[in-house]
mmCIF file of C-alpha atoms (C1' of nucleotides) in Angstrom:
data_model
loop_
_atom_site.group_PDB
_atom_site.id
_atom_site.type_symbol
_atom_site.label_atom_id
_atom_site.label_comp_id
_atom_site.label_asym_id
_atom_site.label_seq_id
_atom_site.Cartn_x
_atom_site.Cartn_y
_atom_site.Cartn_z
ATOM 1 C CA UNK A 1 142.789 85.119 150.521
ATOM 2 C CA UNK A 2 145.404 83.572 148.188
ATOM 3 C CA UNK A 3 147.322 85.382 145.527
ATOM 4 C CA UNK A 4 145.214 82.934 142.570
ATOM 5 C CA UNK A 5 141.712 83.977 144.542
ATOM 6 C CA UNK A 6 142.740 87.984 144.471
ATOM 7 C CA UNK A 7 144.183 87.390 140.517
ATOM 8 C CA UNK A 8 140.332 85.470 139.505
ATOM 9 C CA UNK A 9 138.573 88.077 141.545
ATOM 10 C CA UNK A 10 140.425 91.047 140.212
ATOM 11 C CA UNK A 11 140.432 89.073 136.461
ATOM 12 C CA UNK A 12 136.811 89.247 136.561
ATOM 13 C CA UNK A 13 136.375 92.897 137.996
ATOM 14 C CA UNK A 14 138.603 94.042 135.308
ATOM 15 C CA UNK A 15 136.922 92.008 132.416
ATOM 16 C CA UNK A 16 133.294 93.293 133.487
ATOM 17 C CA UNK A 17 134.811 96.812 133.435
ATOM 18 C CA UNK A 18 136.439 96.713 130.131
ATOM 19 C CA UNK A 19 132.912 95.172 128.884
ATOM 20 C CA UNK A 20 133.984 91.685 127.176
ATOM 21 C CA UNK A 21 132.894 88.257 127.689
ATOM 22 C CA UNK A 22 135.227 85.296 128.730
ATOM 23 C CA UNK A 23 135.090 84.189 125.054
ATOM 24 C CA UNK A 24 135.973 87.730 123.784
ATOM 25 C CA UNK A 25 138.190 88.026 125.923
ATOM 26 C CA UNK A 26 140.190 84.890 125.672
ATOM 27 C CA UNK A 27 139.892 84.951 121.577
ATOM 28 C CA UNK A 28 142.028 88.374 121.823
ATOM 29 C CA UNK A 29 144.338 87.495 124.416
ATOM 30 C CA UNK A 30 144.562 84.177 122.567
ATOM 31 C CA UNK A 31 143.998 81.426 125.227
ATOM 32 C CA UNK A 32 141.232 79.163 125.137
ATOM 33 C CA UNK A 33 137.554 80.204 126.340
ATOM 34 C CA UNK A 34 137.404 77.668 128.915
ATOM 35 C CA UNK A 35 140.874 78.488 130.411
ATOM 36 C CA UNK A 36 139.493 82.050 131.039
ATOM 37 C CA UNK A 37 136.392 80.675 132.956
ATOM 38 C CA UNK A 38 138.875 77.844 134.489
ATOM 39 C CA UNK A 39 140.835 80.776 136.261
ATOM 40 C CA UNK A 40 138.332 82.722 137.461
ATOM 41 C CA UNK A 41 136.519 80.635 139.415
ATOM 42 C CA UNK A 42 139.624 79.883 140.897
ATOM 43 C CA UNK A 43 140.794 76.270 139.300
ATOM 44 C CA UNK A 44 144.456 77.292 138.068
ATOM 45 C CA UNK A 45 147.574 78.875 139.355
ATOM 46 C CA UNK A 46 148.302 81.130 136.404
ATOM 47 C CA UNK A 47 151.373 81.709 135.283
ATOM 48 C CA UNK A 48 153.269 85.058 134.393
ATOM 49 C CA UNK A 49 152.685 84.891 130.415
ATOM 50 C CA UNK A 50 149.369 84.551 130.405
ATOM 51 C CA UNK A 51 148.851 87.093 133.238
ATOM 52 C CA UNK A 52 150.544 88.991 130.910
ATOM 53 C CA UNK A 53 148.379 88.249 128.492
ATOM 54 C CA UNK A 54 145.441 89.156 130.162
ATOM 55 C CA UNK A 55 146.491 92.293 131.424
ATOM 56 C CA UNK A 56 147.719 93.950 128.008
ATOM 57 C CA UNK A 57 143.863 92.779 127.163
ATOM 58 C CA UNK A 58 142.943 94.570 129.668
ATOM 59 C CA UNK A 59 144.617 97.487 129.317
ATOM 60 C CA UNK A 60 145.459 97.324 132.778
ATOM 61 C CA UNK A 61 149.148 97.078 134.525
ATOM 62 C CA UNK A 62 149.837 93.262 135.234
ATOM 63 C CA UNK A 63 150.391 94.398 138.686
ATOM 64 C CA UNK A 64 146.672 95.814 139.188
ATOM 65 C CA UNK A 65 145.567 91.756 138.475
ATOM 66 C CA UNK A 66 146.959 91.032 141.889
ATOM 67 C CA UNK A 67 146.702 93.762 143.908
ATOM 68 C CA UNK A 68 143.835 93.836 146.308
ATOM 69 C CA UNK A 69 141.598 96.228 144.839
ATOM 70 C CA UNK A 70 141.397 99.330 147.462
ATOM 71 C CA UNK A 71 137.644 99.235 148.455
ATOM 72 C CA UNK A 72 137.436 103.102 147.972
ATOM 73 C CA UNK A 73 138.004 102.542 144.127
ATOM 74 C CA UNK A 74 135.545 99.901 143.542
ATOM 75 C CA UNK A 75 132.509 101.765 141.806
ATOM 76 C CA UNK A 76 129.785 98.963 140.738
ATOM 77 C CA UNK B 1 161.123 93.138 129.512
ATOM 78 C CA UNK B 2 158.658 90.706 129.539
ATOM 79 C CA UNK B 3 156.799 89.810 133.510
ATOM 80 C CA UNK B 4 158.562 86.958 133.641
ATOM 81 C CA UNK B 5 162.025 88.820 132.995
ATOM 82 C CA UNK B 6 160.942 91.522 135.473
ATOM 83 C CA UNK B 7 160.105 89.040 138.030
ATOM 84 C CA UNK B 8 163.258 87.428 138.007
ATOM 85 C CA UNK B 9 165.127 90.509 138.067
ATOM 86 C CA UNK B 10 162.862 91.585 141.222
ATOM 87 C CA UNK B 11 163.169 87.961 142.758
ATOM 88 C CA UNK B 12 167.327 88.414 142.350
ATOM 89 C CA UNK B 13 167.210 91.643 143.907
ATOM 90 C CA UNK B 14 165.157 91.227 146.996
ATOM 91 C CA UNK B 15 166.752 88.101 147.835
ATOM 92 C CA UNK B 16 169.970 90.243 148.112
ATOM 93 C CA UNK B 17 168.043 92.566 149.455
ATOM 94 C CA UNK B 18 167.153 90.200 152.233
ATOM 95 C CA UNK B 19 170.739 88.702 152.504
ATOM 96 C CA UNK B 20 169.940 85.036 151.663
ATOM 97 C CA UNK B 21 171.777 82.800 149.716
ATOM 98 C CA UNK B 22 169.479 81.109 146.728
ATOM 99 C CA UNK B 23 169.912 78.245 149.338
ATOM 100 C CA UNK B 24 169.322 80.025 152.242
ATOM 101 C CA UNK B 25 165.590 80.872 150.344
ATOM 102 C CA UNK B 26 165.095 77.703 148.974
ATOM 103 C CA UNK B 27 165.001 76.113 152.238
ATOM 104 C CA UNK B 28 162.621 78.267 153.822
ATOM 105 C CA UNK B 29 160.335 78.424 151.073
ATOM 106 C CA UNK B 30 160.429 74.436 150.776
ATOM 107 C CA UNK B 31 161.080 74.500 147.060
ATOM 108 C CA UNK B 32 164.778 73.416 145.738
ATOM 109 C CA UNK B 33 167.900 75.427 145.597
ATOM 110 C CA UNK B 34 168.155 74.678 141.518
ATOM 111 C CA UNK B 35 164.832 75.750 141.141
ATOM 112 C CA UNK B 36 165.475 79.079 142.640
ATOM 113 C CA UNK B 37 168.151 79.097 140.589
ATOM 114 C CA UNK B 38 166.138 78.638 137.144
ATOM 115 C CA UNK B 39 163.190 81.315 137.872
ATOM 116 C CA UNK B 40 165.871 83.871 138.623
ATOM 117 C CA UNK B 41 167.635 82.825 135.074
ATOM 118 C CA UNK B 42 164.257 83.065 133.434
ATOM 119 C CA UNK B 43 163.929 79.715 132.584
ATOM 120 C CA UNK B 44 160.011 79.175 133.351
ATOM 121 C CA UNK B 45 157.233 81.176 133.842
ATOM 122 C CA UNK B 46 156.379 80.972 137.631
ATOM 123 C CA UNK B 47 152.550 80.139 138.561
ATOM 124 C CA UNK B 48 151.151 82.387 141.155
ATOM 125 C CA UNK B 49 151.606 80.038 143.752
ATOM 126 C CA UNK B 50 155.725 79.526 144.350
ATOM 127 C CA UNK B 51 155.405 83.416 143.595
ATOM 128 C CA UNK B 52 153.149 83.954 147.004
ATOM 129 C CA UNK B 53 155.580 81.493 148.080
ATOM 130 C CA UNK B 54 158.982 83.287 147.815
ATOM 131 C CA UNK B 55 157.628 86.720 148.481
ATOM 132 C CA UNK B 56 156.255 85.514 151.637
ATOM 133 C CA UNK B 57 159.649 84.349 152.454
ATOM 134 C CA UNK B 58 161.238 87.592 151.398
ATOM 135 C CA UNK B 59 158.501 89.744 153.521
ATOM 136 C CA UNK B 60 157.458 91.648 150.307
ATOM 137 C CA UNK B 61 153.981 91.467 149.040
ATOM 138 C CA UNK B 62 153.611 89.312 145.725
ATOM 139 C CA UNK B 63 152.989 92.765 143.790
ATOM 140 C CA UNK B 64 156.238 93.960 144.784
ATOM 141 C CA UNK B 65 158.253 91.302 142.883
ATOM 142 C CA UNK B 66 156.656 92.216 139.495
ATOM 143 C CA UNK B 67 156.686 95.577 139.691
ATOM 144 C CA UNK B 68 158.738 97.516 137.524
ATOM 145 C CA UNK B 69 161.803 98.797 140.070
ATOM 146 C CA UNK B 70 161.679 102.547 140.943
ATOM 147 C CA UNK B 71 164.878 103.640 139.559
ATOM 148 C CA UNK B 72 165.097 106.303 142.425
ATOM 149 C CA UNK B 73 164.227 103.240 145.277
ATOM 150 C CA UNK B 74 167.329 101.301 143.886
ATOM 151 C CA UNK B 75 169.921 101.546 146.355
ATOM 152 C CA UNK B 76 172.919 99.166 145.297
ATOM 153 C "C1'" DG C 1 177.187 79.486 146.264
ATOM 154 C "C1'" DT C 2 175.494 79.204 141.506
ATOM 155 C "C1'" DG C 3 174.579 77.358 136.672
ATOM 156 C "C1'" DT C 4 173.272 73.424 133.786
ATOM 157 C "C1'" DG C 5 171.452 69.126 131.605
ATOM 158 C "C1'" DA C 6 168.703 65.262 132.174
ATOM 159 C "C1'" DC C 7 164.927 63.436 134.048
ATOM 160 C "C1'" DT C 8 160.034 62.419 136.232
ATOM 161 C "C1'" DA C 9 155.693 64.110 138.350
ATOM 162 C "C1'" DA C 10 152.413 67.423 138.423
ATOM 163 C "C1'" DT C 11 149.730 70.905 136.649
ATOM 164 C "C1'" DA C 12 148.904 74.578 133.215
ATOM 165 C "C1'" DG C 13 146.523 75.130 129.145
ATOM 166 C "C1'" DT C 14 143.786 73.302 124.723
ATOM 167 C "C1'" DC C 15 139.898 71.365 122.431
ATOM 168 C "C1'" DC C 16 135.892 68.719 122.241
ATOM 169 C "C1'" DG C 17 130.993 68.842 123.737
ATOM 170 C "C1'" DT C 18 126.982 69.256 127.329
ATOM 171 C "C1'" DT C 19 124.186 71.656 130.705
ATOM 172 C "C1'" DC D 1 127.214 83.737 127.937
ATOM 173 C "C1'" DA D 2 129.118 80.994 131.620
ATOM 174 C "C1'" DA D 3 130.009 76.489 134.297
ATOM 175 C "C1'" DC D 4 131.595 72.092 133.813
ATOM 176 C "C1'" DG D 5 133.497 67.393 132.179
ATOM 177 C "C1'" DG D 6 136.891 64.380 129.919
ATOM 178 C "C1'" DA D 7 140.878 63.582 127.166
ATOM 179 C "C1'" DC D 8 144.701 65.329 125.538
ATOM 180 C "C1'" DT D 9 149.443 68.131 124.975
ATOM 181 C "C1'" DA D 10 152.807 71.627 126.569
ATOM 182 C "C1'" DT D 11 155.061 73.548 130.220
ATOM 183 C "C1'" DT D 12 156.220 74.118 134.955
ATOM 184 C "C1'" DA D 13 157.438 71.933 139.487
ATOM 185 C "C1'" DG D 14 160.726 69.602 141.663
ATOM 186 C "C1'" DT D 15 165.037 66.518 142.244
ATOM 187 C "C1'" DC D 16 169.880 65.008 141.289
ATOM 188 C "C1'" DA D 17 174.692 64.671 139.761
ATOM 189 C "C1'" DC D 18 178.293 67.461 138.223
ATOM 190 C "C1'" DA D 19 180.883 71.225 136.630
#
DNA sequence: GTGTGACTAATAGTCCGTT
DNA sequence: CAACGGACTATTAGTCACA
């Protein structure tokens, strides 16, 4: 598992928890809609601003996009 | 502090941590010595792969260098 | 041993539309 | 709503000479 695989996997986990699709999403954390589908299936190496980005969508810690997710916390 | 400011602070501090040189870690993580030089000045945004790169190289995991530092973990 | 400017190659990231 | 393609621009990746 590479760091980019654990950030799409987590990116979508988060997204689907937080309720909002990859166009929402992208429109507020103001990337392109593509770009958000681009990275989580994997195509990009993000890079630290728009992880950033992301993550203060989120409302999640920038940190908790690339941590593997603890299997006891994962609910559906 | 923006993630990328945090992560070069972290990246500075491990690697002293570790007792390399920004040489020294260049060289084993294949990338150049300038380079090393320019994330840990701020200059770019690092992708998430030279990130799983260096940490590898420093034996910390990939969260660890964008963590914010425990103040109470900081030795010197 | 590190910082910097200049430079090229590669890839991140945008914007268009189609399936 | 998401995957995917192509063409395009902006930024990072990577190297070098020199202070």
């Amino acid at each position: 598992m590479t760091l980019r695989e654990t950030f799409a996997a987590n990116l979508r986990r988060y997204r689907k928890a937080v309720g909002l699709s990859q166009e929402e999403l992208a429109l507020r954390a103001q990337i392109d809609r593509t770009y958000v589908s681009s990275l989580e299936r994997c195509q990009y190496a993000a890079t630290l601003d728009v992880i950033e980005k992301l993550a203060a969508e989120l409302g999640v810690d920038p940190v908790e996009l690339l941590a593997t997710p603890d299997i006891d916390k994962l609910s559906t």
